[in-house]
XYZ file of C-alpha atoms in Angstrom:
602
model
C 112.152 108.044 148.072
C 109.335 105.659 146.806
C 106.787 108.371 146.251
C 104.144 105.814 145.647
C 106.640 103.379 143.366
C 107.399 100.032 144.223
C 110.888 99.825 142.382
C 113.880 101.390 143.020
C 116.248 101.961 140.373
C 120.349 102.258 140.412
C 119.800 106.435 139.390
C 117.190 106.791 141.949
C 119.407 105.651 144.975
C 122.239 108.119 143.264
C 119.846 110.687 144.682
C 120.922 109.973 148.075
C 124.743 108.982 147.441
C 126.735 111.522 145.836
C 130.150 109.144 146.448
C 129.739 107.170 143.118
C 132.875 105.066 144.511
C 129.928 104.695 147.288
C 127.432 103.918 145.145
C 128.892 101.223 143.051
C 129.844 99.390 145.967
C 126.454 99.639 147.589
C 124.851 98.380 144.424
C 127.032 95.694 143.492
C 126.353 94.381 146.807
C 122.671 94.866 146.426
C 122.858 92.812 142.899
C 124.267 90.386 144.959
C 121.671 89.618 147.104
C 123.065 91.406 150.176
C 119.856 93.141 150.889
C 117.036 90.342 149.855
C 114.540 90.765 152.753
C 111.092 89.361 152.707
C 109.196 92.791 151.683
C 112.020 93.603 149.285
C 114.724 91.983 146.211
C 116.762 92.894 143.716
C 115.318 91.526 140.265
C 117.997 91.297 137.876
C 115.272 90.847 135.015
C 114.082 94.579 135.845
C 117.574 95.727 136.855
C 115.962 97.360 140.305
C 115.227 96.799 144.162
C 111.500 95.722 143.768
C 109.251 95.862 146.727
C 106.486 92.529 147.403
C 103.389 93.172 145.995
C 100.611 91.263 146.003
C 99.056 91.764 142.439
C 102.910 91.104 141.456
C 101.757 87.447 140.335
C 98.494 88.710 138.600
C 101.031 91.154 136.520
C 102.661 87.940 135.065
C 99.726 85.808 134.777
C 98.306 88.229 132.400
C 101.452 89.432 130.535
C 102.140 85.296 130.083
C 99.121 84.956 128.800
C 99.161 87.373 125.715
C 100.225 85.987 122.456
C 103.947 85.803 120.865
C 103.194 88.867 119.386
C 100.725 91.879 119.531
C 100.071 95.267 118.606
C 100.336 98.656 120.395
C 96.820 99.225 120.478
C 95.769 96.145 121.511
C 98.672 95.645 124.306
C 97.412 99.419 125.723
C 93.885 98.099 125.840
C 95.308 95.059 127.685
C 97.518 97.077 130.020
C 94.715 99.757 130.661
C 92.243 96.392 131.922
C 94.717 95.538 133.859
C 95.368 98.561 135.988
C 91.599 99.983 136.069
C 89.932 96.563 136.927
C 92.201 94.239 138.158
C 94.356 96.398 140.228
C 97.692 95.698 139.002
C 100.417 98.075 139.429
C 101.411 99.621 135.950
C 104.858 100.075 136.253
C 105.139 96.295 137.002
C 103.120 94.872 134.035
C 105.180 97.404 131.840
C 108.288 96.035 132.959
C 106.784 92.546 132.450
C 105.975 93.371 129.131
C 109.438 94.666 128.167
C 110.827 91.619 128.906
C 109.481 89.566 127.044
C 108.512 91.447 124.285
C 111.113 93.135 121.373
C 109.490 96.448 119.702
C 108.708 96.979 115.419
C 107.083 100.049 115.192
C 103.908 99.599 116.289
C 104.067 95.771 117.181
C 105.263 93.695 120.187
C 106.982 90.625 119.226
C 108.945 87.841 120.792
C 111.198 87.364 117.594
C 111.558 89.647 114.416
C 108.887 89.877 112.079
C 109.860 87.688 108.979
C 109.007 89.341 105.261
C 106.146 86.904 105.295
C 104.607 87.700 108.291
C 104.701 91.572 106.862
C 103.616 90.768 103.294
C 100.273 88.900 105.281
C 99.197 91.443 107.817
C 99.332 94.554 105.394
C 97.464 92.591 102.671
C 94.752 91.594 105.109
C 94.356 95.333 106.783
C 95.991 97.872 104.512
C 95.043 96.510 101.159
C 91.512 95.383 101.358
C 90.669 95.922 98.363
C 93.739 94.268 96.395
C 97.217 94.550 95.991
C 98.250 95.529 91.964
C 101.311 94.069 91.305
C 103.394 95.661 88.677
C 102.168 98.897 90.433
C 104.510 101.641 91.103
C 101.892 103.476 93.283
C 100.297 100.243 95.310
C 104.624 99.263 96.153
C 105.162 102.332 97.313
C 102.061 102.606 99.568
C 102.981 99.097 100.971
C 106.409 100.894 101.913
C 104.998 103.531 103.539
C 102.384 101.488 105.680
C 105.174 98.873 106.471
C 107.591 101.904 107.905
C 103.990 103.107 109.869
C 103.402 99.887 111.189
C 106.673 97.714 111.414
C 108.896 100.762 111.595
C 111.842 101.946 109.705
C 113.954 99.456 107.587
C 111.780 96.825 108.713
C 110.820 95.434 104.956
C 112.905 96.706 102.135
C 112.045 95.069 99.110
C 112.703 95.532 95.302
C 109.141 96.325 93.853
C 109.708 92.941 91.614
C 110.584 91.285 95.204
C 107.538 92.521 96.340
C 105.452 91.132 93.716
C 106.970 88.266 94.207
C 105.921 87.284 98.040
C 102.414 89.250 97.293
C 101.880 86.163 94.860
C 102.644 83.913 96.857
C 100.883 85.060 100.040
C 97.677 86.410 98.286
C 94.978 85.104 95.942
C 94.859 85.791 92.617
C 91.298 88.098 92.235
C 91.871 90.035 88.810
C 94.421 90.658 86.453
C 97.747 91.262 88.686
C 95.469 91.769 91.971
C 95.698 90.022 94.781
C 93.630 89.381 97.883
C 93.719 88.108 101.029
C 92.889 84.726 101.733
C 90.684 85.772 104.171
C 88.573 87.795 102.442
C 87.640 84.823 99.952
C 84.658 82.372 101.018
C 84.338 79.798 98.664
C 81.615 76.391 98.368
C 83.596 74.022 98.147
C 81.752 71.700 96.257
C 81.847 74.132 93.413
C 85.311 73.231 93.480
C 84.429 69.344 93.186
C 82.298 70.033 90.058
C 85.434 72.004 88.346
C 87.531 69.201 89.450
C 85.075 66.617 87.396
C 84.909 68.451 84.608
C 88.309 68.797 84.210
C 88.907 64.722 84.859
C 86.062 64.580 82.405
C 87.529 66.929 79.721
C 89.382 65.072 76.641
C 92.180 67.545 76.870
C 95.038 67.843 78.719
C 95.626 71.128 78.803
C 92.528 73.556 80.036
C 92.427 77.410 79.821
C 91.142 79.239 82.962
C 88.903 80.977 81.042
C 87.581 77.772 79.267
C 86.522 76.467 82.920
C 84.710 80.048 83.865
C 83.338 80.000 80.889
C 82.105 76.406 81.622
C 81.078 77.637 85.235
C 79.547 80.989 84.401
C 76.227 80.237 85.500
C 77.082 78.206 88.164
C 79.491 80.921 89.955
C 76.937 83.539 89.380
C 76.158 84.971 92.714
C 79.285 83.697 94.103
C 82.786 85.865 94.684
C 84.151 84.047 91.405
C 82.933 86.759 88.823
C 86.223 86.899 86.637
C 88.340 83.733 85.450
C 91.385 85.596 87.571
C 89.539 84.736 90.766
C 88.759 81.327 89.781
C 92.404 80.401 89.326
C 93.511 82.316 92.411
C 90.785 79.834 94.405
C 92.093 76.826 92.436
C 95.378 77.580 93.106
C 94.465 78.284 96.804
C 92.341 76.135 98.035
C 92.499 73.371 95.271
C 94.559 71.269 97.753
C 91.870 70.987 100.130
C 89.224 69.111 97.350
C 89.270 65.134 97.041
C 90.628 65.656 93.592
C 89.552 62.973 91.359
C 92.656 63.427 88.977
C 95.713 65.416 89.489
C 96.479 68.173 87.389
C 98.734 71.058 87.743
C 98.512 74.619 87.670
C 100.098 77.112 85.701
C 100.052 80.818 84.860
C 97.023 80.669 82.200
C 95.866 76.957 82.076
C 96.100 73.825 83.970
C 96.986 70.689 82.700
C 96.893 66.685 83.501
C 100.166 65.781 82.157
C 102.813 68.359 83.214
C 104.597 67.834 79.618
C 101.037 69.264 77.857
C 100.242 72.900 77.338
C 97.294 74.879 75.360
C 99.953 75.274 72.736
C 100.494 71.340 72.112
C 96.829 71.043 72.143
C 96.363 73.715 69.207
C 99.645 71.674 67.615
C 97.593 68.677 67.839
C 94.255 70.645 66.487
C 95.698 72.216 63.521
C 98.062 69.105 62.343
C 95.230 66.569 62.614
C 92.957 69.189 59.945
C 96.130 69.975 58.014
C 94.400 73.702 57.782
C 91.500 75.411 59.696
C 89.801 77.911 59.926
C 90.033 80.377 62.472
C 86.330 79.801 63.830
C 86.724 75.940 63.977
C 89.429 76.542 66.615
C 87.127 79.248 68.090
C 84.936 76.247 68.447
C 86.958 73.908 69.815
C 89.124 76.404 72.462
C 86.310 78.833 73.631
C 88.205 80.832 75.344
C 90.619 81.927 72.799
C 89.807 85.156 71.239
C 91.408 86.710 68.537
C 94.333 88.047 70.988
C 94.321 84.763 73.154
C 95.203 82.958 70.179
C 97.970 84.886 68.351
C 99.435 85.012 71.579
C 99.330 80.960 72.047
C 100.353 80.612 67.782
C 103.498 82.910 69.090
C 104.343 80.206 71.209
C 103.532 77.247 68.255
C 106.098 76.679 66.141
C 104.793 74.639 63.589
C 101.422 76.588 63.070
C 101.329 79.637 61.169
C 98.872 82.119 60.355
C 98.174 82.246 56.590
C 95.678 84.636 54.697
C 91.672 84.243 55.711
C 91.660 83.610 59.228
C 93.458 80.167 58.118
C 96.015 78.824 59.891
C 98.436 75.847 58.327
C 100.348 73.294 59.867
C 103.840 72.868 59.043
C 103.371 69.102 58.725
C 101.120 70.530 55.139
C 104.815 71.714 54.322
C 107.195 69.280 51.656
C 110.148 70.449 52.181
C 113.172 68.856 50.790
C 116.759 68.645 51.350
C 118.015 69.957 48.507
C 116.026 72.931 49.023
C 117.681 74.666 51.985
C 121.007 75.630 50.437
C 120.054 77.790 47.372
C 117.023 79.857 49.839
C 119.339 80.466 52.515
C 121.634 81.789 49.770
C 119.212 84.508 48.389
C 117.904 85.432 51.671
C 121.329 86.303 52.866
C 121.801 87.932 49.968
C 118.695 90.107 50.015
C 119.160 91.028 54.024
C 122.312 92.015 53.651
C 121.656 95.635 54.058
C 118.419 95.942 55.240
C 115.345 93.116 56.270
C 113.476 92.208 53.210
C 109.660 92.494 52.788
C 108.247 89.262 51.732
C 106.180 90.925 48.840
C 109.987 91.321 46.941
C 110.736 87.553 48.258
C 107.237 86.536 46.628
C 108.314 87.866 43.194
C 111.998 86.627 42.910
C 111.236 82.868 44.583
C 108.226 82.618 41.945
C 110.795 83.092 39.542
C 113.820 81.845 40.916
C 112.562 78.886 42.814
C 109.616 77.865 40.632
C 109.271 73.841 41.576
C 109.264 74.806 45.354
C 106.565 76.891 45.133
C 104.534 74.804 43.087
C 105.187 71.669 45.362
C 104.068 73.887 48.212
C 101.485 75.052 46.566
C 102.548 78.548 47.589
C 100.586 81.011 46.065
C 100.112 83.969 48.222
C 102.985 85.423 50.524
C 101.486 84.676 53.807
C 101.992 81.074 52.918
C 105.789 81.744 51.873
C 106.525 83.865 54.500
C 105.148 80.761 57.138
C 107.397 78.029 54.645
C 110.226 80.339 55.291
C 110.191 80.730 58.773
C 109.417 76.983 59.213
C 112.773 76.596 57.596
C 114.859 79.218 58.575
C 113.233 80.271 62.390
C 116.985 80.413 63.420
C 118.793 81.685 60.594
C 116.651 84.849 60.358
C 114.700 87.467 62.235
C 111.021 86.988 61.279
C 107.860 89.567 61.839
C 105.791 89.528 58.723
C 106.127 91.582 56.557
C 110.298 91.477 56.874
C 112.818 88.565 57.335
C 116.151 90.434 58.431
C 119.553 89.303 59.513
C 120.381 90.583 62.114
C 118.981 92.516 65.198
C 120.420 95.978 64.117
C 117.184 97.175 62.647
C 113.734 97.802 64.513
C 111.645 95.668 62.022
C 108.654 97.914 61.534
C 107.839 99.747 58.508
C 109.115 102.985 60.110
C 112.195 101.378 61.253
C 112.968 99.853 57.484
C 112.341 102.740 55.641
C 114.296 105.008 57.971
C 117.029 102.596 57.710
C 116.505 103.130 53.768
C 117.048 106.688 54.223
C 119.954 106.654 56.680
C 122.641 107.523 53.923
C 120.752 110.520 52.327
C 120.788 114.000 54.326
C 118.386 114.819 51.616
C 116.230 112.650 48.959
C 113.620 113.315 46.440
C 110.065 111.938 47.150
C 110.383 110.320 43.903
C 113.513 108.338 44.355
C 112.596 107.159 47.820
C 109.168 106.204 46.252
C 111.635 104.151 43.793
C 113.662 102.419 46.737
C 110.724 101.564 48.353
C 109.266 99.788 45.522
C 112.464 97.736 44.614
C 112.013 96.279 48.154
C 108.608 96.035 48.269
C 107.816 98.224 51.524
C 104.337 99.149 51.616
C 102.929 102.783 52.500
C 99.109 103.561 52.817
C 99.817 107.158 50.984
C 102.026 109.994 50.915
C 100.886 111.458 54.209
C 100.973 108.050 56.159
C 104.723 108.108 54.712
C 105.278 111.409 56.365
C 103.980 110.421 59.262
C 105.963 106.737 59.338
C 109.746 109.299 58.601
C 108.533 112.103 61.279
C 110.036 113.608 63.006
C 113.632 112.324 61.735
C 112.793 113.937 58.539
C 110.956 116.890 57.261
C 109.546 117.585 53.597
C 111.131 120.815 52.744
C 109.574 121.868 49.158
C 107.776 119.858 46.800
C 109.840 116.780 46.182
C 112.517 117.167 48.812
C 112.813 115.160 52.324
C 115.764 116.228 54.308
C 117.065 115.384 58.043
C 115.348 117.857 60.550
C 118.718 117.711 62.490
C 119.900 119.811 59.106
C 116.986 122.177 59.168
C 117.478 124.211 62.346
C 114.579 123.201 64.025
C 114.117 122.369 67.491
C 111.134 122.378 70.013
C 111.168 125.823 70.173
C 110.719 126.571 66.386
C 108.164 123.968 66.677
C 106.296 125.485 69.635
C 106.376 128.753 67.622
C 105.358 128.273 64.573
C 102.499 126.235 65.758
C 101.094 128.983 67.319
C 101.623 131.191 64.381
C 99.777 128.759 62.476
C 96.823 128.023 65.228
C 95.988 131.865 65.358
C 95.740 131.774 61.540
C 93.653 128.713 61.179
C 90.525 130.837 63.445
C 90.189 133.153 60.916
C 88.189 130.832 59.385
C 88.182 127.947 60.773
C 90.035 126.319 58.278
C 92.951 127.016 56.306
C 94.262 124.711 53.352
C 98.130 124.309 53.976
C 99.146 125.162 50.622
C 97.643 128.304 51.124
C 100.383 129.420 53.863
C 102.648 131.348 51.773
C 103.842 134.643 53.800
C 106.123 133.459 56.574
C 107.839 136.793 57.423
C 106.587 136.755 61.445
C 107.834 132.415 61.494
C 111.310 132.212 63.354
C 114.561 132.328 61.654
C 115.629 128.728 60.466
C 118.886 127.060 58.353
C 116.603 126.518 55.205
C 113.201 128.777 53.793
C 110.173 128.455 55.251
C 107.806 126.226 52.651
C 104.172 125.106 53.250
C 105.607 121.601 52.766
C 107.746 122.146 55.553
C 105.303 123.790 57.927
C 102.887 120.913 56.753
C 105.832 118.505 57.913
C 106.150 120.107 61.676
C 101.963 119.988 61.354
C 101.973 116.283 60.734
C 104.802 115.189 63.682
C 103.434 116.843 66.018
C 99.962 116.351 67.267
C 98.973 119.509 68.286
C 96.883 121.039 65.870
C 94.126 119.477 63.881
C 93.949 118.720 59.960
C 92.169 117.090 57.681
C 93.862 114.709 54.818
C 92.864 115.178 51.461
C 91.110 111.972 50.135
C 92.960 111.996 46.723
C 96.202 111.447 45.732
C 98.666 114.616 46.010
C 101.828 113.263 45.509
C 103.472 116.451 44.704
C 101.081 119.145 46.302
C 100.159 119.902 49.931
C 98.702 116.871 51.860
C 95.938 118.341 54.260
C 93.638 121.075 55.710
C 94.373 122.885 58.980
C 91.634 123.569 60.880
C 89.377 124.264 63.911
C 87.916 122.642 67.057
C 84.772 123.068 64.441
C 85.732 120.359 61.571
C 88.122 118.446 64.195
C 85.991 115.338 63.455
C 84.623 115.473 59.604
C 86.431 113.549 56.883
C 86.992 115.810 53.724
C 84.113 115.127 52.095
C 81.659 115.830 55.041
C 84.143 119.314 55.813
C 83.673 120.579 52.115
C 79.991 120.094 51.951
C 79.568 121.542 55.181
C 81.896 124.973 53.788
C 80.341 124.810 50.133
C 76.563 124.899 52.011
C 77.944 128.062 54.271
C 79.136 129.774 50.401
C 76.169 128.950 48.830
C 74.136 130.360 51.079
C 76.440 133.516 50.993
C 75.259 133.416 47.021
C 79.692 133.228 46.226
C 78.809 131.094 43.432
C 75.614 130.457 41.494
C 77.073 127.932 38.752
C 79.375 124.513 39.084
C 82.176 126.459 37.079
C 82.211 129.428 39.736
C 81.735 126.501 42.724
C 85.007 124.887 40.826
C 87.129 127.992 40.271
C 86.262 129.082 44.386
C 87.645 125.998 45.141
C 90.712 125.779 42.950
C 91.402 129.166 44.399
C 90.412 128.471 47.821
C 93.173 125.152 47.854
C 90.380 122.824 48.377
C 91.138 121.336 44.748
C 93.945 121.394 42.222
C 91.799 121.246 38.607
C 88.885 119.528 38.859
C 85.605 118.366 41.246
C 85.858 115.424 43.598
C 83.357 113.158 42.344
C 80.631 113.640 44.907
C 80.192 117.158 43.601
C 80.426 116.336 39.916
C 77.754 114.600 39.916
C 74.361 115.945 41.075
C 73.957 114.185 44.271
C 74.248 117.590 46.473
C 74.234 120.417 43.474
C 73.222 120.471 40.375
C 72.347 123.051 37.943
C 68.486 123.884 37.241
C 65.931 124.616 34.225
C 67.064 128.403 34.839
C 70.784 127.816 34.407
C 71.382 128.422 38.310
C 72.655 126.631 40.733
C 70.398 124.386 42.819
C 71.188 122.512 46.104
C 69.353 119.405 46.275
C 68.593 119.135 49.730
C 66.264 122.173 49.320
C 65.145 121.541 46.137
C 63.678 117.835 47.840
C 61.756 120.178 50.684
């Protein structure tokens, strides 16, 4: 019955014993002890009759000595040793091994793997290169190599979780990467020198960039060759460095008195100069950039950004009492609808409000628009250029002016031109307009904006008369969009079919290339369709280019006949742009033709 084995199970002796009645009783009696003889036991650890061996001891000598936990791999290796050059009988060490061990997948463990222990092994061997948090694609590889290794269910985590334990496991080694600690080698006595300078340092609070900027040439060579690295070390190992002054560590800056930031420093800065120039604090903060500091100003509320690359401090500000009642008043007043651009607010407080402007010595709207929100910071919403009252409006230039036209279904260019004005919204031009309203509205004829909901048109009228339009335009290669007039093969909408309107789909879309006209063309057509050939001139460098092509065609041989081809062509409405008025490309020679001066310089 022992073919070779040295353990006899409970199913191997119901070989024999077909009673079970029999069987139980002969069992229970071996699980006693009933049978214990010198070559044989019963082991209740292995739940079988085991028969003396004498490698039995060598079995558990090794199996003792492996550590509390190890992997599959490197247990087989162990086992394989074993058996091949030491003799010991397999089945033995295998039932060693499962008694002390618990399985995870792939690893052998005494106790449960904690989220820790998980987080630390896969960063070390599966992410070698750095763990991205925020990273949909790096969390969901950790899943799948945690369920490979650890097996199923073994570490499920919220990606923000995740993230979380990566942080604090791993070093910091770029923006939102993270290494093992392991793979970081670092002098320590580079660490000392950072550690003087910053006890050395003036200020309180120090930028991580400041001290790799500080260290640059020093850490060249090293693994430090990005300020993210250098305050994953710090953060690391800065424990392990006779520190000659404590300091503490945050996200972007560390500091010597935990009450300090980079944004009280700047406070400090700016309200000991009253007003500075953007460069002196460029100076004095090197690592600021233009970024780095409107994001640290964001977080300073008594320094404001005025015009010039100055900033002001609000202590600069003389503000009285008496003066808080009356502004509140108006500004509730003018946000009661919609937020307010500060170029209106300029204009009435210069009239209405004279003495506080003058003892401000307010005399530009950035300035008013940083008094105002000194004042009123929680009273009213505040992103220059609107103050608002309330957080029903998306306080952009789009989101004002579309919540000027909510009431109208349909408006004439003119009158929202008017509306704007009386609040003092700002628009580039006519076609930045369009493209601020798209695609909520659509220009339907000349001086007409209506709702596109009202129009008929949806993505599929879009998709189609794009193409309509594309297969026109490489006729030429360009194509003027006033000159789209025959729309019999466009699809059937709710209103006609109006190069205004086409020019409106054009302009929301992004699909097919234009060029804007240069000059104002408030009531005509805005741009030029055209080809993959003029995708990247400006107007003036397209006409030139098409003029040169018709001159040398011999279509016109005198300015008037160059202006009427053009009038006719939809390039432009009466007369020339400057450039070709005057004679710096064509102008008209001793024989009364038409010269181009490139050649005629030759």
């Amino acid at each position: 019955m022992l073919d070779g084995d040295l353990m006899i199970h409970k199913n191997e002796v119901a070989t024999c014993i077909e009673n079970s009645d029999q069987l139980d009783l002969l069992w229970a009696c071996i699980e006693d002890g009933a049978f214990d003889r010198k070559a044989y036991s019963y082991e209740k650890q292995y739940k079988a009759i085991v028969f003396k061996h004498e490698d039995g001891d060598v079995a558990a000598k090794i199996v003792d000595a492996l550590p509390s936990y190890i992997f599959k791999d490197e247990l087989e290796e162990v086992i394989r040793h074993a058996v091949e050059e030491e003799g010991v009988w397999e089945e033995k060490i295998r039932a060693d091994i499962k008694q002390r061990y618990r399985v995870f997948g792939t690893l052998y463990s005494e106790h449960k793997p904690t989220v820790v222990f998980i987080c630390d092994w896969l960063l070390k061997n599966r992410f070698v290169n750095g763990f991205k948090v925020s990273d949909a694609t790096d969390a969901k590889r950790f899943q799948e190599y945690a369920r490979e290794v650890f097996g199923e269910g073994s570490c499920r985590m919220t990606q923000r979780a995740l993230d979380a334990k990566i942080n604090a496991v791993g070093v910091l080694c770029d923006r939102g990467k993270y290494i093992h600690p392991s793979m970081v080698s670092i002098d320590e006595s580079i660490l000392d020198e950072v550690d003087q300078y910053i006890a050395d340092s003036p200020k309180n609070a120090i930028t991580y960039i400041e001290l790799f900027e500080a260290f640059k040439d020093k850490l060249a060579g090293t693994q430090i060759s990005n300020h993210y690295l250098l305050q994953g070390v710090m953060k690391q190992f800065g424990n392990n460095v006779n520190k000659r002054v404590d300091y503490y560590l945050y996200r972007d800056y560390i500091t010597k008195d935990a009450n300090v930031s980079p944004t009280d420093e700047l406070d400090a800065f700016v309200r000991d100069r009253g007003m500075v120039h953007k460069t002196e604090i460029y100076a004095e903060f090197p690592a600021l950039n233009e970024f780095a500091l409107g994001q640290v100003v964001a977080r300073c509320p008594n320094v404001f950004n005025i015009d010039g690359g100055y900033y002001i401090h609000a202590s600069q500000f003389h503000i009285q009492e008496t003066d808080y009642a009356p502004l509140i008043a108006y500004l509730t007043e003018v946000t009661r609808d919609l937020p307010v651009n500060i170029r209106k607010v300029f204009d009435d407080c210069s009239v209405q409000f004279p003495e506080f402007m003058d003892r401000n010595e307010i005399h530009n709207r950035d300035v008013l628009f940083a008094v105002l929100s000194h004042m009123f910071r929680y009273n009213f919403r505040f992103n220059r250029p609107y103050i608002a009252n309330s957080d029903d409006v998306e306080m952009t230039n789009r989101g004002v002016i579309l919540s000027v036209l909510e009431p109208y279904a349909e408006i004439a260019i003119d009158e929202l031109m008017d509306l704007l004005d009386e609040r003092g919204i700002h628009y580039v031009s006519l076609p930045h307009l369009m493209g601020l309203i798209a695609p909520d509205y659509v220009r339907s004829d000349e001086n007409t904006l209506m709702k596109r909901s009202l129009a008929g048109i949806d993505d599929d009228v879009v998709e189609e008369a794009l193409n309509i339009l594309s297969d026109a335009i490489e006729a030429n290669d360009y194509l003027p969009s006033c000159k789209v007039q025959d729309f019999i093969w466009y699809p059937s909408i709710d209103i006609a079919w109006t190069p205004y309107l086409l020019e409106s789909i054009v302009l929301s879309s992004n699909r097919l290339d234009y060029v804007p006209y240069p000059f104002s063309r408030s009531h005509r057509s805005l741009v030029v369709y055209v080809s993959k050939k003029y995708a990247n001139y400006d107007f003036q460098t397209m006409l030139l280019k098409i003029i040169g092509e018709e001159y040398e065609k011999g279509t016109f041989t005198r300015k008037a006949d160059m202006r009427e081809w053009l009038i006719e062509a939809g390039f432009v409405d009466v007369k020339l742009p400057n450039f070709l008025e005057s004679a710096q490309y064509y102008y008209m020679g001793d024989d009364g033709r038409l010269v181009r001066r490139e050649e005629a310089e030759q």
